[in-house]
PDB file of C-alpha atoms in Angstrom:
ATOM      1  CA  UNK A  23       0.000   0.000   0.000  1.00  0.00           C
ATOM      2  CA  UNK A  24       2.627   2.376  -0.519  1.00  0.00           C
ATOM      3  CA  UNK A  25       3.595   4.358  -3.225  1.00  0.00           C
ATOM      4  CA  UNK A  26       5.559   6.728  -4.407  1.00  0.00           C
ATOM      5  CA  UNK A  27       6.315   9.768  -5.280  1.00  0.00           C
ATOM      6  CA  UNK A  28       6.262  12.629  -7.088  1.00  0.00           C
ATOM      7  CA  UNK A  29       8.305  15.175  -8.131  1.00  0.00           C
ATOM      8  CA  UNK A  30       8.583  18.242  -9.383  1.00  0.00           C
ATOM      9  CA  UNK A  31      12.301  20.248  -9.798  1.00  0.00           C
ATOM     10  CA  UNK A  32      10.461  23.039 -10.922  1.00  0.00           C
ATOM     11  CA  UNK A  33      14.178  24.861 -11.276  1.00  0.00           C
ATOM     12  CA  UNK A  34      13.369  24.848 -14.631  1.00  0.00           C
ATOM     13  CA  UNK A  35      14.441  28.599 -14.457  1.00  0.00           C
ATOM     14  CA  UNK A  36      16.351  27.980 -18.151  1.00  0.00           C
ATOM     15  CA  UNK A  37      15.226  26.120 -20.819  1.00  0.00           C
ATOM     16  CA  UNK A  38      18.077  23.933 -20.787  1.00  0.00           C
ATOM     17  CA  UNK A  39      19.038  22.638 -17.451  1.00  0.00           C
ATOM     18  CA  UNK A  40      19.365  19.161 -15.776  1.00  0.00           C
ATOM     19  CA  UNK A  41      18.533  18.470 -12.093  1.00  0.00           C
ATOM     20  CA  UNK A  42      19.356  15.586 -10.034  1.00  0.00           C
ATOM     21  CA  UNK A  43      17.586  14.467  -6.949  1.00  0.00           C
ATOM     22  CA  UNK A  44      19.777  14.929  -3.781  1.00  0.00           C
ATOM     23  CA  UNK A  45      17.556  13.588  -1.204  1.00  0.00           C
ATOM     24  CA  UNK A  46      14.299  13.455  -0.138  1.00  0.00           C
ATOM     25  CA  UNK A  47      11.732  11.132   1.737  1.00  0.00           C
ATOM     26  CA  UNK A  48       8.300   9.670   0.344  1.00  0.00           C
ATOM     27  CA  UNK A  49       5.616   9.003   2.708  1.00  0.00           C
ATOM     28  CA  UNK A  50       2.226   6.613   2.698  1.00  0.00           C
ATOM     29  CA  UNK A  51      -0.539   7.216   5.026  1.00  0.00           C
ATOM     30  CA  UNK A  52      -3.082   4.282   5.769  1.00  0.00           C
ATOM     31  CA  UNK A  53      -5.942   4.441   7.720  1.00  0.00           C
ATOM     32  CA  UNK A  54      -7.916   2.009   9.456  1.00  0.00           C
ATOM     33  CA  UNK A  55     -10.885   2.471  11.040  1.00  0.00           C
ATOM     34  CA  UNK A  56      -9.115   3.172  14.399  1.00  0.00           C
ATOM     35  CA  UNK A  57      -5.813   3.639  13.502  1.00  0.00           C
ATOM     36  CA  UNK A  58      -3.402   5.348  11.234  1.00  0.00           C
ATOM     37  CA  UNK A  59      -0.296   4.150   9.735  1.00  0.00           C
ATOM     38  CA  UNK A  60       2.663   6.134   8.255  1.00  0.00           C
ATOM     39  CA  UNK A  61       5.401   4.403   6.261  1.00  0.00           C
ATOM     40  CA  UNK A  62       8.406   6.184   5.121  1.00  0.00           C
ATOM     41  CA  UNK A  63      11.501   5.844   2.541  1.00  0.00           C
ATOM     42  CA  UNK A  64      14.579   7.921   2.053  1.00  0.00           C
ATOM     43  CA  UNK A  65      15.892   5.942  -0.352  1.00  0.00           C
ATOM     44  CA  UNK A  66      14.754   8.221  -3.386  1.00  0.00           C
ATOM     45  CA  UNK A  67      16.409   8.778  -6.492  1.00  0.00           C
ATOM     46  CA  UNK A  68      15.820  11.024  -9.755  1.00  0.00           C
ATOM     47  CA  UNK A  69      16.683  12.989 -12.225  1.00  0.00           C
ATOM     48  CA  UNK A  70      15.307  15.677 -15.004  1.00  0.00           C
ATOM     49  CA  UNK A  71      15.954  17.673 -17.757  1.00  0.00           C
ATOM     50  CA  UNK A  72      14.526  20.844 -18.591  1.00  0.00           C
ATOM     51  CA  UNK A  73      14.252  21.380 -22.922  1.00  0.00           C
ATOM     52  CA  UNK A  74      12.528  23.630 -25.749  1.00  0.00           C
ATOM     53  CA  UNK A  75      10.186  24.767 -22.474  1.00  0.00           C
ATOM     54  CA  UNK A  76       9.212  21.403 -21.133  1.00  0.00           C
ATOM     55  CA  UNK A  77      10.376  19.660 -18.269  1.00  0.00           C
ATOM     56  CA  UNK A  78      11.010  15.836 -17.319  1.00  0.00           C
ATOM     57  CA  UNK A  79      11.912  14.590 -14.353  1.00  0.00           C
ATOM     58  CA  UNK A  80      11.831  10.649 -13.404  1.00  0.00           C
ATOM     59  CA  UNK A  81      11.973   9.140  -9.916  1.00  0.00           C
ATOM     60  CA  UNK A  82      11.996   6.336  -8.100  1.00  0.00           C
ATOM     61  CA  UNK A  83      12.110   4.406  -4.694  1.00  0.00           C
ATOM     62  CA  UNK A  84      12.663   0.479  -4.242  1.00  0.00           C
ATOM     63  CA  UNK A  85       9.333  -0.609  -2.283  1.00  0.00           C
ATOM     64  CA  UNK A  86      11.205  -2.497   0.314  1.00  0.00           C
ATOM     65  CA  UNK A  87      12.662   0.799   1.541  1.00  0.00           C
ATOM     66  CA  UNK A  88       8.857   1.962   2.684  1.00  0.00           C
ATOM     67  CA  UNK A  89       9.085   1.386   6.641  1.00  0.00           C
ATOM     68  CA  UNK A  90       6.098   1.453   8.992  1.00  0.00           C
ATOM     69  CA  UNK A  91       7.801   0.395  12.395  1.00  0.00           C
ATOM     70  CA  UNK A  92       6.478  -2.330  12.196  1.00  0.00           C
ATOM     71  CA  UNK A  93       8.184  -5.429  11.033  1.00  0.00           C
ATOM     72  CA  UNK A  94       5.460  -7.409  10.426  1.00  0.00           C
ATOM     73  CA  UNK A  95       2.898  -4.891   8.878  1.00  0.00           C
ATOM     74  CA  UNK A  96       6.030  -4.135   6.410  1.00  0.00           C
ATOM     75  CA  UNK A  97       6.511  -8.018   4.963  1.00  0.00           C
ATOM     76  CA  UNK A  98       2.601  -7.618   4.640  1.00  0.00           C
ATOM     77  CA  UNK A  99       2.982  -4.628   2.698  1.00  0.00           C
ATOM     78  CA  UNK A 100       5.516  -6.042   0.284  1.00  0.00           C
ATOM     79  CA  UNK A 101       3.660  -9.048  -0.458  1.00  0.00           C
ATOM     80  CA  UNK A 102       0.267  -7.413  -1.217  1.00  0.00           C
ATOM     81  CA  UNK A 103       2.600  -4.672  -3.208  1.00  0.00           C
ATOM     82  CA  UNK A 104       4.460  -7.265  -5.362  1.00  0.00           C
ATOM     83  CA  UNK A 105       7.025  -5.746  -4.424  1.00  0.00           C
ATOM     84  CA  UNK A 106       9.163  -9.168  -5.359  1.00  0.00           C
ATOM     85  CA  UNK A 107       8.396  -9.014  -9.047  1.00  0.00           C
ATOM     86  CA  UNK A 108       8.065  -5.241  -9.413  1.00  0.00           C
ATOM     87  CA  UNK A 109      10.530  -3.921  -6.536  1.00  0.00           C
ATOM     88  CA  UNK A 110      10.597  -0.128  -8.096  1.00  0.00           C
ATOM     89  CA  UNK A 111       7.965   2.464  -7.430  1.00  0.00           C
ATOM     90  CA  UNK A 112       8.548   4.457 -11.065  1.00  0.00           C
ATOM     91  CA  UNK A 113       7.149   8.122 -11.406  1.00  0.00           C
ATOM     92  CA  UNK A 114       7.564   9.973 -14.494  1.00  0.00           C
ATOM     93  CA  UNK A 115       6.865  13.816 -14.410  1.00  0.00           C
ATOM     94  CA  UNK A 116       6.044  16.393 -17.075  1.00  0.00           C
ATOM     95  CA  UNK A 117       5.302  20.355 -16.829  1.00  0.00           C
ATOM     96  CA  UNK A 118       5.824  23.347 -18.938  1.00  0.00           C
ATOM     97  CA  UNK A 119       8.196  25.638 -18.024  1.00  0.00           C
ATOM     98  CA  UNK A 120       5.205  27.782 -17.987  1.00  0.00           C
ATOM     99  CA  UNK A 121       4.344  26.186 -14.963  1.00  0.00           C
ATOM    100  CA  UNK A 122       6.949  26.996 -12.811  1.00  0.00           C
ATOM    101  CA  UNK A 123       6.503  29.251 -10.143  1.00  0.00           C
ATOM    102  CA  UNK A 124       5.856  28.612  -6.782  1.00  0.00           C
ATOM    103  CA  UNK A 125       2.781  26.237  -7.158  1.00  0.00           C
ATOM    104  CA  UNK A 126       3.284  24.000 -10.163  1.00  0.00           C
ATOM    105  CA  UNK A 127       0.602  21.333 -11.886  1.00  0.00           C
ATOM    106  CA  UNK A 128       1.826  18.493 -13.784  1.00  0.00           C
ATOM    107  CA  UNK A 129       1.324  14.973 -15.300  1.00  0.00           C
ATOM    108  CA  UNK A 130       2.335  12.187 -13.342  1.00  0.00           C
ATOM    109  CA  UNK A 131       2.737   8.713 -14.681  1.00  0.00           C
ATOM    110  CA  UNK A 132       3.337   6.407 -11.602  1.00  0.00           C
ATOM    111  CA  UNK A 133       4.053   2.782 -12.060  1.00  0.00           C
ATOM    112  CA  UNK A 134       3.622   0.798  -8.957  1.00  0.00           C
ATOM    113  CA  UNK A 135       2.712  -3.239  -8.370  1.00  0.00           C
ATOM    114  CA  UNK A 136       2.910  -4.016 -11.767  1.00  0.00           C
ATOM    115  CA  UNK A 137       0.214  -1.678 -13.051  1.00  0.00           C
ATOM    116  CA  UNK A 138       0.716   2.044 -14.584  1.00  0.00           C
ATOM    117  CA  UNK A 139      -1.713   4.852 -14.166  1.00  0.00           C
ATOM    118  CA  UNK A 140      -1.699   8.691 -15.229  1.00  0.00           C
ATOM    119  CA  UNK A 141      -2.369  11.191 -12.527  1.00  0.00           C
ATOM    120  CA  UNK A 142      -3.669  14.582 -14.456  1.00  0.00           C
ATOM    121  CA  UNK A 143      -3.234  17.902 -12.504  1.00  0.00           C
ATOM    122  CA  UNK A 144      -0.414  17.085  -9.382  1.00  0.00           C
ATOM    123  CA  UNK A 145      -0.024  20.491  -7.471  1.00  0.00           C
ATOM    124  CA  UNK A 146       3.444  20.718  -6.062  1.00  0.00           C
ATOM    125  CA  UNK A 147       4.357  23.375  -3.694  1.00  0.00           C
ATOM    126  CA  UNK A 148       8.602  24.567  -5.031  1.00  0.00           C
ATOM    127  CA  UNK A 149      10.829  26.792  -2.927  1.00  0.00           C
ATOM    128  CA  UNK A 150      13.540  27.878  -5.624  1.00  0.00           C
ATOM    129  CA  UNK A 151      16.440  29.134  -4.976  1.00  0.00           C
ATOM    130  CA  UNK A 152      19.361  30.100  -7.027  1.00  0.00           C
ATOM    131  CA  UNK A 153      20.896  26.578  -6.962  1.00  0.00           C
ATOM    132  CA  UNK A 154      18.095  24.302  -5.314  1.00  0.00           C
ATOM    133  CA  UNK A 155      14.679  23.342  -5.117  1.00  0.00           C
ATOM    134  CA  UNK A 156      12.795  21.837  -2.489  1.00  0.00           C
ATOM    135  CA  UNK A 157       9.282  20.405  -3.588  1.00  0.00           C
ATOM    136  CA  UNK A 158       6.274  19.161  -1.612  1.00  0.00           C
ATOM    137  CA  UNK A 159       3.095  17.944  -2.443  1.00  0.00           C
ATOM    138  CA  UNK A 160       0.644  14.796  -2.479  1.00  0.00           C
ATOM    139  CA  UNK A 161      -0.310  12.138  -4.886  1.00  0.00           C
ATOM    140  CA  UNK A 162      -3.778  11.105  -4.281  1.00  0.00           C
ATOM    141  CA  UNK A 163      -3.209   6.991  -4.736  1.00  0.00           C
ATOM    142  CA  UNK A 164      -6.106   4.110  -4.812  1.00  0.00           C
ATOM    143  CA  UNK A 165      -5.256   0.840  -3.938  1.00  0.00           C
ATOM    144  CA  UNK A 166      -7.551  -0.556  -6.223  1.00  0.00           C
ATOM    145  CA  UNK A 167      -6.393   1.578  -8.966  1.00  0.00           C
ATOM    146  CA  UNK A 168      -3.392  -0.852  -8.936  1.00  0.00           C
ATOM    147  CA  UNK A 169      -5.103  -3.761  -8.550  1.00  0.00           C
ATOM    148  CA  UNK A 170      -3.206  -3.957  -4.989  1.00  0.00           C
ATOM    149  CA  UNK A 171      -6.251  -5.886  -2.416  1.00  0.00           C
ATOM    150  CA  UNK A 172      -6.787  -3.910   0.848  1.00  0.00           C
ATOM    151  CA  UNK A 173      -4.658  -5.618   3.932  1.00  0.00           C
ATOM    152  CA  UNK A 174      -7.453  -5.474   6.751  1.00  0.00           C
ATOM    153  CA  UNK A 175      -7.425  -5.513  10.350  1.00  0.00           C
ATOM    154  CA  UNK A 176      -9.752  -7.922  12.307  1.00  0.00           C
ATOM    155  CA  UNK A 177     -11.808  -8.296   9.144  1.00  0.00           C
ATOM    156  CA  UNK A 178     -11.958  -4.887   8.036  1.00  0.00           C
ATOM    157  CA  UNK A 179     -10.106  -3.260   5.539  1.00  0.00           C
ATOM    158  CA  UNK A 180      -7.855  -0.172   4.923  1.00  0.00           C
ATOM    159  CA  UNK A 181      -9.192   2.694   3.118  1.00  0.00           C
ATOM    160  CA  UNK A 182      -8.619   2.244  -0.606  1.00  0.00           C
ATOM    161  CA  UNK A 183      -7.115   6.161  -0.670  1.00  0.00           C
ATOM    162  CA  UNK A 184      -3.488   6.277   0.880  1.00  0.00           C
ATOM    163  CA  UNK A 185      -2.160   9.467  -0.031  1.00  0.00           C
ATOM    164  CA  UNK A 186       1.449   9.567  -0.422  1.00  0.00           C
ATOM    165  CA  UNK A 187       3.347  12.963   0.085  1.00  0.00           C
ATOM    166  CA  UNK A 188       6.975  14.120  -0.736  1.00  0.00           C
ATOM    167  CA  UNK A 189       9.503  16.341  -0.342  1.00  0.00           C
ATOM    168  CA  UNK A 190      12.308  16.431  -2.592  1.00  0.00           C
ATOM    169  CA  UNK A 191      15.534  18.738  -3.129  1.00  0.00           C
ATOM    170  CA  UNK A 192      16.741  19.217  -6.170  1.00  0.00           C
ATOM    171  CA  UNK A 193      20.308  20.664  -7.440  1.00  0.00           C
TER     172      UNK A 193
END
């Protein structure tokens, strides 16, 4: 139930410019009917090139890397994830240059579990500076969207939504 990312170096202050992820951390959020679960990864990589006024950036975390705190709820997760035949969370971004400013929308292509869906319209928040960017936003993910079943909890299930925010820094 995890996913991944998104990412937006929005530095795309020239129309020819590549970026490279420096590190960042990709969060799920889960939520049972009397609980809620974070898991985390820091294990992010990407890159992105900026040309002719359109920017694309690709990222990716390994789905074993998304930790709960839980030990047990994790080996859950990467069984109902697939994560052993498709360990890579994938997300390939696109924006105009256009686009960049402090709030930026953009098309997200997120391959997760085997299955690959197009997310229209991602908001990221950018703080750009001179040499770095540091984005933030949230991709609104559905389980079922994936074809990932719903891990439950004394017979009931997980919501199907488990947003999953970033926060990336670009140089």
């Amino acid at each position: 139930f995890t996913l991944f990312i998104l990412c937006h170096p929005c530095l795309a202050k020239t129309s020819e410019r590549a970026w490279v992820l420096k590190n960042g951390n990709v969060t799920y959020t889960v939520n049972y009917p009397l609980k809620k679960v974070k898991g985390r990864a820091d294990n992010v990589r990407g890159k992105g090139q900026c040309e002719n006024k359109i920017c694309d950036f690709l990222i990716a975390v390994p789905v074993k890397d998304f930790l709960s705190g839980d030990g047990n709820r994790d080996h859950h997760m990467l069984e109902v994830t697939k994560a052993a035949m498709f360990p890579m969370v994938v997300v390939k971004v696109r924006f105009s240059e256009a686009s960049v400013g402090r709030t930026i929308e953009s098309t997200a292509v997120i391959s997760f579990a085997g299955k690959t869906r197009t997310f229209q319209k991602i908001i990221v928040q950018a703080n750009i500076g001179d040499s770095i960017a540091i984005t933030r936003g949230t991709v609104p993910l559905v389980l079922s969207e994936f074809d990932i079943k719903r891990p439950s909890l004394l017979g009931i299930s997980i919501d199907d939504s488990v947003p999953v925010e970033f926060e990336l820094v670009w140089k």
